[in-house]
Short mmCIF file of N, CA and C in Angstrom, two decimals:
data_model
loop_
_atom_site.label_atom_id
_atom_site.label_comp_id
_atom_site.label_asym_id
_atom_site.label_seq_id
_atom_site.Cartn_x
_atom_site.Cartn_y
_atom_site.Cartn_z
N MET A 1 57.94 17.88 -17.41
CA MET A 1 59.38 17.89 -17.38
C MET A 1 59.91 17.11 -16.18
N ALA A 2 59.22 17.20 -15.04
CA ALA A 2 59.65 16.44 -13.87
C ALA A 2 59.63 14.95 -14.19
N THR A 3 58.65 14.51 -14.96
CA THR A 3 58.56 13.11 -15.33
C THR A 3 59.82 12.66 -16.06
N GLU A 4 60.25 13.45 -17.04
CA GLU A 4 61.46 13.11 -17.79
C GLU A 4 62.69 13.11 -16.90
N LEU A 5 62.83 14.15 -16.11
CA LEU A 5 64.01 14.27 -15.25
C LEU A 5 64.05 13.17 -14.19
N PHE A 6 62.95 12.95 -13.50
CA PHE A 6 62.92 11.91 -12.48
C PHE A 6 63.11 10.52 -13.10
N GLY A 7 62.46 10.29 -14.22
CA GLY A 7 62.58 9.00 -14.88
C GLY A 7 63.99 8.71 -15.35
N LYS A 8 64.64 9.71 -15.88
CA LYS A 8 65.98 9.53 -16.45
C LYS A 8 67.08 9.50 -15.39
N HIS A 9 66.97 10.37 -14.38
CA HIS A 9 68.06 10.54 -13.42
C HIS A 9 67.75 9.99 -12.03
N GLY A 10 66.48 9.70 -11.76
CA GLY A 10 66.09 9.31 -10.42
C GLY A 10 65.65 10.53 -9.63
N VAL A 11 64.83 10.29 -8.63
CA VAL A 11 64.25 11.40 -7.87
C VAL A 11 65.30 12.14 -7.05
N ARG A 12 66.14 11.39 -6.38
CA ARG A 12 67.14 12.04 -5.52
C ARG A 12 68.14 12.88 -6.30
N ALA A 13 68.44 12.46 -7.51
CA ALA A 13 69.46 13.15 -8.30
C ALA A 13 68.98 14.49 -8.85
N VAL A 14 67.67 14.69 -8.89
CA VAL A 14 67.11 15.91 -9.46
C VAL A 14 66.73 16.86 -8.34
N GLY A 15 67.33 18.02 -8.36
CA GLY A 15 67.00 19.05 -7.37
C GLY A 15 65.94 20.00 -7.89
N MET A 16 65.35 20.72 -6.97
CA MET A 16 64.31 21.69 -7.35
C MET A 16 64.90 22.77 -8.27
N GLN A 17 66.13 23.17 -8.01
CA GLN A 17 66.75 24.20 -8.86
C GLN A 17 66.93 23.68 -10.29
N GLN A 18 67.35 22.44 -10.43
CA GLN A 18 67.49 21.85 -11.77
C GLN A 18 66.14 21.84 -12.47
N LEU A 19 65.10 21.50 -11.76
CA LEU A 19 63.76 21.50 -12.33
C LEU A 19 63.37 22.90 -12.80
N VAL A 20 63.64 23.89 -11.97
CA VAL A 20 63.35 25.28 -12.33
C VAL A 20 64.15 25.68 -13.56
N ASP A 21 65.43 25.35 -13.56
CA ASP A 21 66.32 25.73 -14.67
C ASP A 21 65.90 25.09 -15.99
N GLU A 22 65.56 23.80 -15.93
CA GLU A 22 65.26 23.08 -17.17
C GLU A 22 63.86 23.30 -17.70
N THR A 23 62.95 23.69 -16.83
CA THR A 23 61.58 23.94 -17.29
C THR A 23 61.34 25.40 -17.64
N GLY A 24 62.15 26.27 -17.06
CA GLY A 24 61.93 27.69 -17.28
C GLY A 24 60.81 28.25 -16.42
N ILE A 25 60.24 27.41 -15.57
CA ILE A 25 59.18 27.86 -14.67
C ILE A 25 59.83 28.59 -13.51
N GLY A 26 59.26 29.69 -13.12
CA GLY A 26 59.82 30.47 -12.02
C GLY A 26 59.79 29.70 -10.71
N LYS A 27 60.81 29.95 -9.92
CA LYS A 27 60.93 29.27 -8.63
C LYS A 27 59.72 29.54 -7.74
N SER A 28 59.23 30.78 -7.77
CA SER A 28 58.08 31.11 -6.92
C SER A 28 56.84 30.33 -7.33
N LEU A 29 56.67 30.11 -8.63
CA LEU A 29 55.52 29.33 -9.10
C LEU A 29 55.65 27.87 -8.65
N VAL A 30 56.84 27.31 -8.78
CA VAL A 30 57.06 25.92 -8.36
C VAL A 30 56.74 25.78 -6.88
N TYR A 31 57.25 26.70 -6.06
CA TYR A 31 57.03 26.59 -4.62
C TYR A 31 55.62 27.01 -4.19
N ARG A 32 54.91 27.70 -5.05
CA ARG A 32 53.51 27.99 -4.76
C ARG A 32 52.67 26.72 -4.95
N GLU A 33 53.05 25.90 -5.95
CA GLU A 33 52.34 24.66 -6.23
C GLU A 33 52.77 23.51 -5.31
N PHE A 34 54.05 23.49 -4.97
CA PHE A 34 54.62 22.39 -4.19
C PHE A 34 55.44 22.98 -3.05
N THR A 35 55.11 22.61 -1.83
CA THR A 35 55.82 23.18 -0.68
C THR A 35 57.26 22.70 -0.61
N GLY A 36 57.56 21.61 -1.28
CA GLY A 36 58.91 21.09 -1.30
C GLY A 36 59.00 19.93 -2.27
N LYS A 37 60.17 19.36 -2.34
CA LYS A 37 60.40 18.28 -3.29
C LYS A 37 59.52 17.06 -3.00
N ASP A 38 59.30 16.75 -1.73
CA ASP A 38 58.45 15.60 -1.41
C ASP A 38 57.05 15.75 -1.99
N ASP A 39 56.49 16.95 -1.93
CA ASP A 39 55.17 17.18 -2.51
C ASP A 39 55.19 16.99 -4.03
N LEU A 40 56.27 17.45 -4.64
CA LEU A 40 56.41 17.28 -6.09
C LEU A 40 56.52 15.80 -6.44
N VAL A 41 57.28 15.05 -5.67
CA VAL A 41 57.44 13.61 -5.91
C VAL A 41 56.09 12.91 -5.80
N VAL A 42 55.33 13.23 -4.78
CA VAL A 42 54.01 12.62 -4.60
C VAL A 42 53.10 12.97 -5.78
N ALA A 43 53.11 14.22 -6.21
CA ALA A 43 52.28 14.62 -7.36
C ALA A 43 52.69 13.87 -8.62
N TRP A 44 53.99 13.72 -8.81
CA TRP A 44 54.50 12.98 -9.96
C TRP A 44 54.06 11.52 -9.90
N LEU A 45 54.16 10.90 -8.74
CA LEU A 45 53.74 9.50 -8.60
C LEU A 45 52.24 9.35 -8.80
N HIS A 46 51.46 10.32 -8.36
CA HIS A 46 50.01 10.29 -8.62
C HIS A 46 49.75 10.35 -10.12
N GLN A 47 50.50 11.18 -10.81
CA GLN A 47 50.36 11.29 -12.26
C GLN A 47 50.71 9.96 -12.93
N MET A 48 51.77 9.32 -12.47
CA MET A 48 52.18 8.04 -13.04
C MET A 48 51.15 6.95 -12.73
N ARG A 49 50.53 7.01 -11.55
CA ARG A 49 49.45 6.07 -11.23
C ARG A 49 48.28 6.25 -12.17
N ALA A 50 47.95 7.48 -12.47
CA ALA A 50 46.85 7.75 -13.39
C ALA A 50 47.16 7.16 -14.77
N VAL A 51 48.41 7.25 -15.19
CA VAL A 51 48.81 6.65 -16.47
C VAL A 51 48.59 5.14 -16.43
N TRP A 52 49.02 4.49 -15.33
CA TRP A 52 48.81 3.04 -15.20
C TRP A 52 47.33 2.70 -15.34
N TRP A 53 46.49 3.41 -14.60
CA TRP A 53 45.06 3.08 -14.59
C TRP A 53 44.41 3.36 -15.93
N ASP A 54 44.84 4.40 -16.62
CA ASP A 54 44.30 4.66 -17.97
C ASP A 54 44.71 3.54 -18.93
N MET A 55 45.98 3.17 -18.88
CA MET A 55 46.46 2.12 -19.79
C MET A 55 45.83 0.77 -19.48
N SER A 56 45.75 0.43 -18.20
CA SER A 56 45.17 -0.87 -17.87
C SER A 56 43.66 -0.89 -18.15
N ALA A 57 42.99 0.25 -18.03
CA ALA A 57 41.57 0.32 -18.38
C ALA A 57 41.37 0.06 -19.87
N GLU A 58 42.29 0.56 -20.68
CA GLU A 58 42.23 0.29 -22.12
C GLU A 58 42.40 -1.21 -22.40
N VAL A 59 43.32 -1.84 -21.68
CA VAL A 59 43.54 -3.28 -21.85
C VAL A 59 42.28 -4.04 -21.46
N VAL A 60 41.71 -3.71 -20.32
CA VAL A 60 40.51 -4.40 -19.85
C VAL A 60 39.37 -4.22 -20.85
N ALA A 61 39.23 -3.02 -21.40
CA ALA A 61 38.16 -2.76 -22.36
C ALA A 61 38.37 -3.52 -23.67
N ARG A 62 39.63 -3.79 -23.99
CA ARG A 62 39.96 -4.51 -25.23
C ARG A 62 39.46 -5.97 -25.19
N TYR A 63 39.32 -6.52 -23.98
CA TYR A 63 38.91 -7.92 -23.82
C TYR A 63 37.70 -8.02 -22.89
N PRO A 64 36.58 -7.46 -23.33
CA PRO A 64 35.40 -7.45 -22.45
C PRO A 64 34.96 -8.88 -22.09
N ASP A 65 34.53 -9.03 -20.87
CA ASP A 65 34.02 -10.31 -20.37
C ASP A 65 35.04 -11.44 -20.44
N ASP A 66 36.33 -11.11 -20.45
CA ASP A 66 37.37 -12.13 -20.49
C ASP A 66 38.49 -11.75 -19.50
N PRO A 67 38.21 -11.89 -18.20
CA PRO A 67 39.18 -11.46 -17.20
C PRO A 67 40.52 -12.19 -17.28
N ALA A 68 40.52 -13.43 -17.73
CA ALA A 68 41.80 -14.14 -17.88
C ALA A 68 42.65 -13.45 -18.95
N ARG A 69 42.04 -13.09 -20.05
CA ARG A 69 42.77 -12.41 -21.12
C ARG A 69 43.15 -10.99 -20.70
N GLN A 70 42.33 -10.38 -19.87
CA GLN A 70 42.66 -9.05 -19.36
C GLN A 70 43.93 -9.09 -18.51
N MET A 71 44.06 -10.13 -17.69
CA MET A 71 45.28 -10.26 -16.88
C MET A 71 46.51 -10.39 -17.77
N LEU A 72 46.41 -11.23 -18.80
CA LEU A 72 47.55 -11.37 -19.71
C LEU A 72 47.81 -10.06 -20.44
N GLY A 73 46.75 -9.37 -20.79
CA GLY A 73 46.90 -8.08 -21.47
C GLY A 73 47.67 -7.07 -20.62
N ILE A 74 47.45 -7.11 -19.32
CA ILE A 74 48.18 -6.20 -18.43
C ILE A 74 49.67 -6.54 -18.44
N VAL A 75 49.99 -7.83 -18.42
CA VAL A 75 51.41 -8.22 -18.48
C VAL A 75 52.00 -7.81 -19.83
N GLU A 76 51.25 -7.99 -20.91
CA GLU A 76 51.72 -7.54 -22.23
C GLU A 76 51.96 -6.04 -22.24
N MET A 77 51.07 -5.30 -21.59
CA MET A 77 51.22 -3.84 -21.50
C MET A 77 52.53 -3.48 -20.82
N VAL A 78 52.86 -4.18 -19.74
CA VAL A 78 54.11 -3.92 -19.02
C VAL A 78 55.30 -4.21 -19.93
N HIS A 79 55.24 -5.30 -20.66
CA HIS A 79 56.35 -5.61 -21.56
C HIS A 79 56.50 -4.53 -22.63
N GLU A 80 55.40 -4.04 -23.13
CA GLU A 80 55.46 -2.95 -24.11
C GLU A 80 56.08 -1.70 -23.50
N GLN A 81 55.77 -1.42 -22.24
CA GLN A 81 56.36 -0.26 -21.57
C GLN A 81 57.88 -0.37 -21.49
N VAL A 82 58.37 -1.55 -21.10
CA VAL A 82 59.82 -1.70 -20.92
C VAL A 82 60.55 -1.75 -22.25
N ALA A 83 59.84 -2.11 -23.31
CA ALA A 83 60.46 -2.17 -24.64
C ALA A 83 60.47 -0.80 -25.33
N ALA A 84 59.76 0.16 -24.76
CA ALA A 84 59.68 1.48 -25.37
C ALA A 84 60.99 2.26 -25.19
N GLU A 85 61.28 3.07 -26.15
CA GLU A 85 62.47 3.92 -26.08
C GLU A 85 62.38 4.82 -24.85
N GLY A 86 63.47 4.95 -24.16
CA GLY A 86 63.52 5.84 -23.01
C GLY A 86 63.11 5.18 -21.70
N TYR A 87 62.94 3.85 -21.68
CA TYR A 87 62.60 3.18 -20.43
C TYR A 87 63.84 3.12 -19.56
N PHE A 88 63.72 3.63 -18.34
CA PHE A 88 64.85 3.64 -17.41
C PHE A 88 64.58 2.83 -16.16
N GLY A 89 63.43 2.24 -16.04
CA GLY A 89 63.08 1.48 -14.86
C GLY A 89 61.73 1.91 -14.33
N CYS A 90 61.14 1.06 -13.54
CA CYS A 90 59.84 1.35 -12.94
C CYS A 90 59.99 2.51 -11.96
N VAL A 91 59.18 3.53 -12.13
CA VAL A 91 59.28 4.72 -11.27
C VAL A 91 58.99 4.39 -9.82
N TYR A 92 58.14 3.40 -9.59
CA TYR A 92 57.80 3.04 -8.21
C TYR A 92 58.91 2.24 -7.55
N HIS A 93 59.50 1.32 -8.28
CA HIS A 93 60.63 0.57 -7.73
C HIS A 93 61.80 1.51 -7.45
N THR A 94 62.07 2.39 -8.40
CA THR A 94 63.17 3.33 -8.23
C THR A 94 62.93 4.24 -7.03
N THR A 95 61.73 4.78 -6.94
CA THR A 95 61.41 5.71 -5.85
C THR A 95 61.47 5.00 -4.50
N SER A 96 60.91 3.81 -4.41
CA SER A 96 60.94 3.12 -3.11
C SER A 96 62.36 2.73 -2.73
N SER A 97 63.21 2.45 -3.71
CA SER A 97 64.60 2.12 -3.36
C SER A 97 65.40 3.38 -3.01
N GLU A 98 65.03 4.50 -3.59
CA GLU A 98 65.71 5.75 -3.25
C GLU A 98 65.28 6.27 -1.88
N PHE A 99 64.04 6.00 -1.52
CA PHE A 99 63.50 6.46 -0.24
C PHE A 99 63.04 5.23 0.55
N ARG A 100 63.95 4.63 1.24
CA ARG A 100 63.67 3.37 1.94
C ARG A 100 62.90 3.55 3.24
N ASP A 101 62.91 4.75 3.76
CA ASP A 101 62.17 5.02 5.00
C ASP A 101 60.68 4.81 4.73
N PRO A 102 60.05 3.86 5.43
CA PRO A 102 58.63 3.58 5.18
C PRO A 102 57.72 4.79 5.41
N GLN A 103 58.21 5.80 6.12
CA GLN A 103 57.39 6.99 6.39
C GLN A 103 57.53 8.04 5.29
N HIS A 104 58.50 7.88 4.40
CA HIS A 104 58.68 8.87 3.34
C HIS A 104 57.48 8.82 2.39
N PRO A 105 56.94 9.98 2.02
CA PRO A 105 55.75 9.98 1.16
C PRO A 105 55.96 9.28 -0.19
N GLY A 106 57.14 9.37 -0.75
CA GLY A 106 57.42 8.69 -2.02
C GLY A 106 57.39 7.18 -1.84
N HIS A 107 57.94 6.71 -0.75
CA HIS A 107 57.91 5.28 -0.45
C HIS A 107 56.47 4.81 -0.24
N GLN A 108 55.71 5.59 0.51
CA GLN A 108 54.32 5.24 0.79
C GLN A 108 53.49 5.19 -0.49
N GLU A 109 53.73 6.12 -1.40
CA GLU A 109 53.00 6.12 -2.68
C GLU A 109 53.37 4.89 -3.50
N SER A 110 54.62 4.50 -3.46
CA SER A 110 55.06 3.31 -4.20
C SER A 110 54.39 2.05 -3.65
N VAL A 111 54.33 1.94 -2.36
CA VAL A 111 53.67 0.79 -1.73
C VAL A 111 52.18 0.80 -2.06
N ARG A 112 51.56 1.96 -1.99
CA ARG A 112 50.12 2.07 -2.29
C ARG A 112 49.84 1.60 -3.73
N HIS A 113 50.68 2.01 -4.66
CA HIS A 113 50.48 1.62 -6.06
C HIS A 113 50.62 0.11 -6.24
N ALA A 114 51.63 -0.49 -5.62
CA ALA A 114 51.82 -1.94 -5.72
C ALA A 114 50.61 -2.68 -5.14
N ARG A 115 50.09 -2.19 -4.03
CA ARG A 115 48.91 -2.82 -3.42
C ARG A 115 47.69 -2.71 -4.33
N GLU A 116 47.55 -1.57 -4.99
CA GLU A 116 46.42 -1.37 -5.89
C GLU A 116 46.49 -2.32 -7.09
N ILE A 117 47.69 -2.48 -7.65
CA ILE A 117 47.85 -3.41 -8.77
C ILE A 117 47.54 -4.84 -8.31
N ARG A 118 48.02 -5.18 -7.15
CA ARG A 118 47.76 -6.51 -6.59
C ARG A 118 46.25 -6.74 -6.46
N GLU A 119 45.54 -5.74 -5.96
CA GLU A 119 44.07 -5.86 -5.83
C GLU A 119 43.40 -5.94 -7.20
N GLN A 120 43.91 -5.18 -8.16
CA GLN A 120 43.38 -5.24 -9.51
C GLN A 120 43.51 -6.66 -10.07
N LEU A 121 44.68 -7.26 -9.90
CA LEU A 121 44.90 -8.61 -10.39
C LEU A 121 44.05 -9.63 -9.62
N ARG A 122 43.90 -9.43 -8.32
CA ARG A 122 43.05 -10.33 -7.53
C ARG A 122 41.61 -10.27 -8.03
N GLY A 123 41.14 -9.07 -8.30
CA GLY A 123 39.77 -8.92 -8.80
C GLY A 123 39.57 -9.61 -10.14
N LEU A 124 40.53 -9.47 -11.03
CA LEU A 124 40.43 -10.13 -12.33
C LEU A 124 40.51 -11.65 -12.18
N ALA A 125 41.40 -12.11 -11.31
CA ALA A 125 41.52 -13.55 -11.08
C ALA A 125 40.23 -14.12 -10.49
N SER A 126 39.63 -13.39 -9.57
CA SER A 126 38.34 -13.83 -9.01
C SER A 126 37.27 -13.88 -10.09
N ALA A 127 37.24 -12.84 -10.91
CA ALA A 127 36.24 -12.79 -11.98
C ALA A 127 36.45 -13.92 -12.99
N ALA A 128 37.69 -14.40 -13.12
CA ALA A 128 37.98 -15.50 -14.04
C ALA A 128 37.64 -16.85 -13.43
N GLY A 129 37.21 -16.85 -12.17
CA GLY A 129 36.83 -18.09 -11.52
C GLY A 129 38.00 -18.90 -10.99
N VAL A 130 39.13 -18.26 -10.78
CA VAL A 130 40.32 -18.94 -10.27
C VAL A 130 40.06 -19.40 -8.84
N VAL A 131 40.49 -20.60 -8.53
CA VAL A 131 40.29 -21.18 -7.20
C VAL A 131 41.03 -20.36 -6.13
N ASP A 132 42.26 -19.96 -6.42
CA ASP A 132 43.07 -19.18 -5.48
C ASP A 132 43.51 -17.87 -6.14
N PRO A 133 42.60 -16.90 -6.22
CA PRO A 133 42.93 -15.65 -6.92
C PRO A 133 44.08 -14.88 -6.29
N HIS A 134 44.25 -15.00 -4.97
CA HIS A 134 45.35 -14.29 -4.31
C HIS A 134 46.70 -14.83 -4.79
N ARG A 135 46.78 -16.13 -4.93
CA ARG A 135 48.04 -16.73 -5.38
C ARG A 135 48.35 -16.32 -6.82
N LEU A 136 47.38 -16.43 -7.71
CA LEU A 136 47.63 -16.04 -9.10
C LEU A 136 48.01 -14.58 -9.18
N ALA A 137 47.32 -13.72 -8.46
CA ALA A 137 47.65 -12.29 -8.47
C ALA A 137 49.08 -12.06 -8.01
N ASP A 138 49.49 -12.75 -6.96
CA ASP A 138 50.86 -12.59 -6.47
C ASP A 138 51.88 -13.11 -7.48
N GLU A 139 51.57 -14.23 -8.11
CA GLU A 139 52.48 -14.77 -9.14
C GLU A 139 52.61 -13.80 -10.31
N LEU A 140 51.49 -13.23 -10.74
CA LEU A 140 51.54 -12.28 -11.85
C LEU A 140 52.26 -11.00 -11.45
N LEU A 141 52.07 -10.57 -10.21
CA LEU A 141 52.77 -9.37 -9.75
C LEU A 141 54.28 -9.61 -9.71
N LEU A 142 54.68 -10.81 -9.32
CA LEU A 142 56.11 -11.14 -9.36
C LEU A 142 56.65 -11.08 -10.79
N ILE A 143 55.88 -11.57 -11.73
CA ILE A 143 56.30 -11.51 -13.14
C ILE A 143 56.38 -10.06 -13.60
N ILE A 144 55.37 -9.27 -13.27
CA ILE A 144 55.38 -7.85 -13.65
C ILE A 144 56.59 -7.15 -13.06
N ASP A 145 56.82 -7.36 -11.76
CA ASP A 145 57.98 -6.74 -11.12
C ASP A 145 59.28 -7.23 -11.74
N GLY A 146 59.33 -8.51 -12.08
CA GLY A 146 60.52 -9.06 -12.72
C GLY A 146 60.76 -8.47 -14.10
N ILE A 147 59.70 -8.25 -14.85
CA ILE A 147 59.83 -7.61 -16.16
C ILE A 147 60.41 -6.22 -15.99
N TYR A 148 59.83 -5.44 -15.08
CA TYR A 148 60.33 -4.08 -14.84
C TYR A 148 61.80 -4.09 -14.42
N ALA A 149 62.13 -4.93 -13.44
CA ALA A 149 63.49 -4.93 -12.90
C ALA A 149 64.50 -5.45 -13.92
N SER A 150 64.18 -6.55 -14.57
CA SER A 150 65.11 -7.14 -15.53
C SER A 150 65.35 -6.21 -16.72
N ALA A 151 64.29 -5.62 -17.22
CA ALA A 151 64.44 -4.75 -18.39
C ALA A 151 65.26 -3.51 -18.07
N SER A 152 65.18 -3.03 -16.84
CA SER A 152 65.97 -1.83 -16.51
C SER A 152 67.46 -2.14 -16.46
N VAL A 153 67.82 -3.40 -16.24
CA VAL A 153 69.23 -3.78 -16.16
C VAL A 153 69.72 -4.42 -17.46
N LEU A 154 68.93 -5.37 -17.99
CA LEU A 154 69.38 -6.15 -19.15
C LEU A 154 68.63 -5.83 -20.44
N GLY A 155 67.71 -4.89 -20.38
CA GLY A 155 66.96 -4.51 -21.57
C GLY A 155 65.80 -5.45 -21.84
N PRO A 156 64.93 -5.06 -22.77
CA PRO A 156 63.73 -5.84 -23.06
C PRO A 156 64.01 -7.17 -23.74
N SER A 157 65.20 -7.35 -24.29
CA SER A 157 65.51 -8.63 -24.93
C SER A 157 66.17 -9.60 -23.96
N GLY A 158 66.37 -9.18 -22.72
CA GLY A 158 66.89 -10.06 -21.68
C GLY A 158 65.79 -10.94 -21.14
N PRO A 159 65.92 -11.38 -19.90
CA PRO A 159 64.91 -12.27 -19.32
C PRO A 159 63.48 -11.73 -19.33
N SER A 160 63.33 -10.41 -19.35
CA SER A 160 61.96 -9.85 -19.34
C SER A 160 61.15 -10.29 -20.55
N ARG A 161 61.83 -10.67 -21.62
CA ARG A 161 61.13 -11.05 -22.85
C ARG A 161 60.24 -12.28 -22.66
N ILE A 162 60.53 -13.12 -21.65
CA ILE A 162 59.72 -14.33 -21.46
C ILE A 162 58.62 -14.14 -20.41
N GLY A 163 58.51 -12.92 -19.87
CA GLY A 163 57.50 -12.67 -18.84
C GLY A 163 56.09 -12.92 -19.31
N VAL A 164 55.78 -12.51 -20.54
CA VAL A 164 54.42 -12.71 -21.05
C VAL A 164 54.13 -14.19 -21.21
N GLU A 165 55.10 -14.93 -21.71
CA GLU A 165 54.91 -16.37 -21.87
C GLU A 165 54.69 -17.06 -20.53
N LEU A 166 55.47 -16.67 -19.52
CA LEU A 166 55.30 -17.24 -18.18
C LEU A 166 53.92 -16.90 -17.62
N ALA A 167 53.51 -15.65 -17.81
CA ALA A 167 52.19 -15.25 -17.33
C ALA A 167 51.09 -16.05 -18.03
N SER A 168 51.24 -16.25 -19.32
CA SER A 168 50.26 -17.03 -20.07
C SER A 168 50.15 -18.44 -19.51
N GLN A 169 51.30 -19.06 -19.23
CA GLN A 169 51.29 -20.41 -18.67
C GLN A 169 50.61 -20.45 -17.31
N LEU A 170 50.91 -19.47 -16.46
CA LEU A 170 50.30 -19.43 -15.14
C LEU A 170 48.79 -19.22 -15.21
N ILE A 171 48.38 -18.31 -16.07
CA ILE A 171 46.95 -18.04 -16.21
C ILE A 171 46.25 -19.29 -16.72
N GLN A 172 46.84 -19.94 -17.72
CA GLN A 172 46.23 -21.17 -18.24
C GLN A 172 46.15 -22.23 -17.15
N GLN A 173 47.21 -22.33 -16.38
CA GLN A 173 47.25 -23.33 -15.30
C GLN A 173 46.15 -23.06 -14.27
N HIS A 174 45.97 -21.81 -13.90
CA HIS A 174 44.98 -21.45 -12.89
C HIS A 174 43.55 -21.42 -13.43
N CYS A 175 43.43 -21.12 -14.68
CA CYS A 175 42.08 -20.99 -15.26
C CYS A 175 41.63 -22.24 -16.00
N SER A 176 42.46 -23.26 -16.01
CA SER A 176 42.16 -24.51 -16.73
C SER A 176 41.79 -24.20 -18.17
N ASP A 177 40.57 -24.50 -18.54
CA ASP A 177 40.17 -24.30 -19.93
C ASP A 177 39.54 -22.94 -20.19
N ALA A 178 39.62 -22.04 -19.22
CA ALA A 178 39.03 -20.71 -19.42
C ALA A 178 39.83 -19.89 -20.43
N LEU A 179 41.04 -20.33 -20.74
CA LEU A 179 41.91 -19.58 -21.64
C LEU A 179 42.61 -20.54 -22.59
N PRO A 180 41.86 -21.18 -23.49
CA PRO A 180 42.44 -22.25 -24.29
C PRO A 180 43.49 -21.80 -25.31
N ALA A 181 43.37 -20.63 -25.84
CA ALA A 181 44.27 -20.29 -26.95
C ALA A 181 44.79 -18.85 -26.81
N ILE A 182 45.63 -18.63 -25.86
CA ILE A 182 46.25 -17.30 -25.72
C ILE A 182 47.33 -17.16 -26.76
N THR A 183 47.37 -16.00 -27.34
CA THR A 183 48.50 -15.70 -28.22
C THR A 183 49.42 -14.76 -27.47
N THR A 184 50.70 -15.01 -27.54
CA THR A 184 51.66 -14.15 -26.86
C THR A 184 52.41 -13.32 -27.88
N ILE A 185 53.04 -12.29 -27.39
CA ILE A 185 53.81 -11.44 -28.28
C ILE A 185 55.06 -12.19 -28.69
N GLY A 186 55.60 -11.85 -29.83
CA GLY A 186 56.78 -12.53 -30.36
C GLY A 186 58.02 -12.29 -29.53
N HIS A 187 58.96 -13.16 -29.66
CA HIS A 187 60.22 -13.07 -28.89
C HIS A 187 61.30 -12.59 -29.82
#
């Protein structure tokens, strides 16, 4: 329930009492599990990170021994997320913008997640034999972030719709002939 409430209204807008009221869980149980809202936010972000890693692992498994296609698959996965009903924005972008203090646990979790995705992309780019895997990873992360941000404001049919195509072009450019025939999702 916290996932729905935080995703729909933002973390700051949802109070612990609202969570108790809407879930029907007793206040004492909530506070036995979480010493405060910050602990709940961190637990929620950990849960969302687990979702990312499960989904991206499925993408990677779908294209064994093809790290270039795996990178594109991750971008396709992001586009599918933003096109899904009920998408309100990236939980990490929203949380880091709501909690700008670099010491806030929610902000720190958001930064940690972005760094992990960046490393994931770097690893795939290296495995694909890219000359500058750090650059490709950063370019793809910018596209991923752009898809998330654009879709939350203009919807999936706005500029985010071309993110997969841009990623495909970048991957082809960096991988030369390692990715001769990528198919992209329809526009």
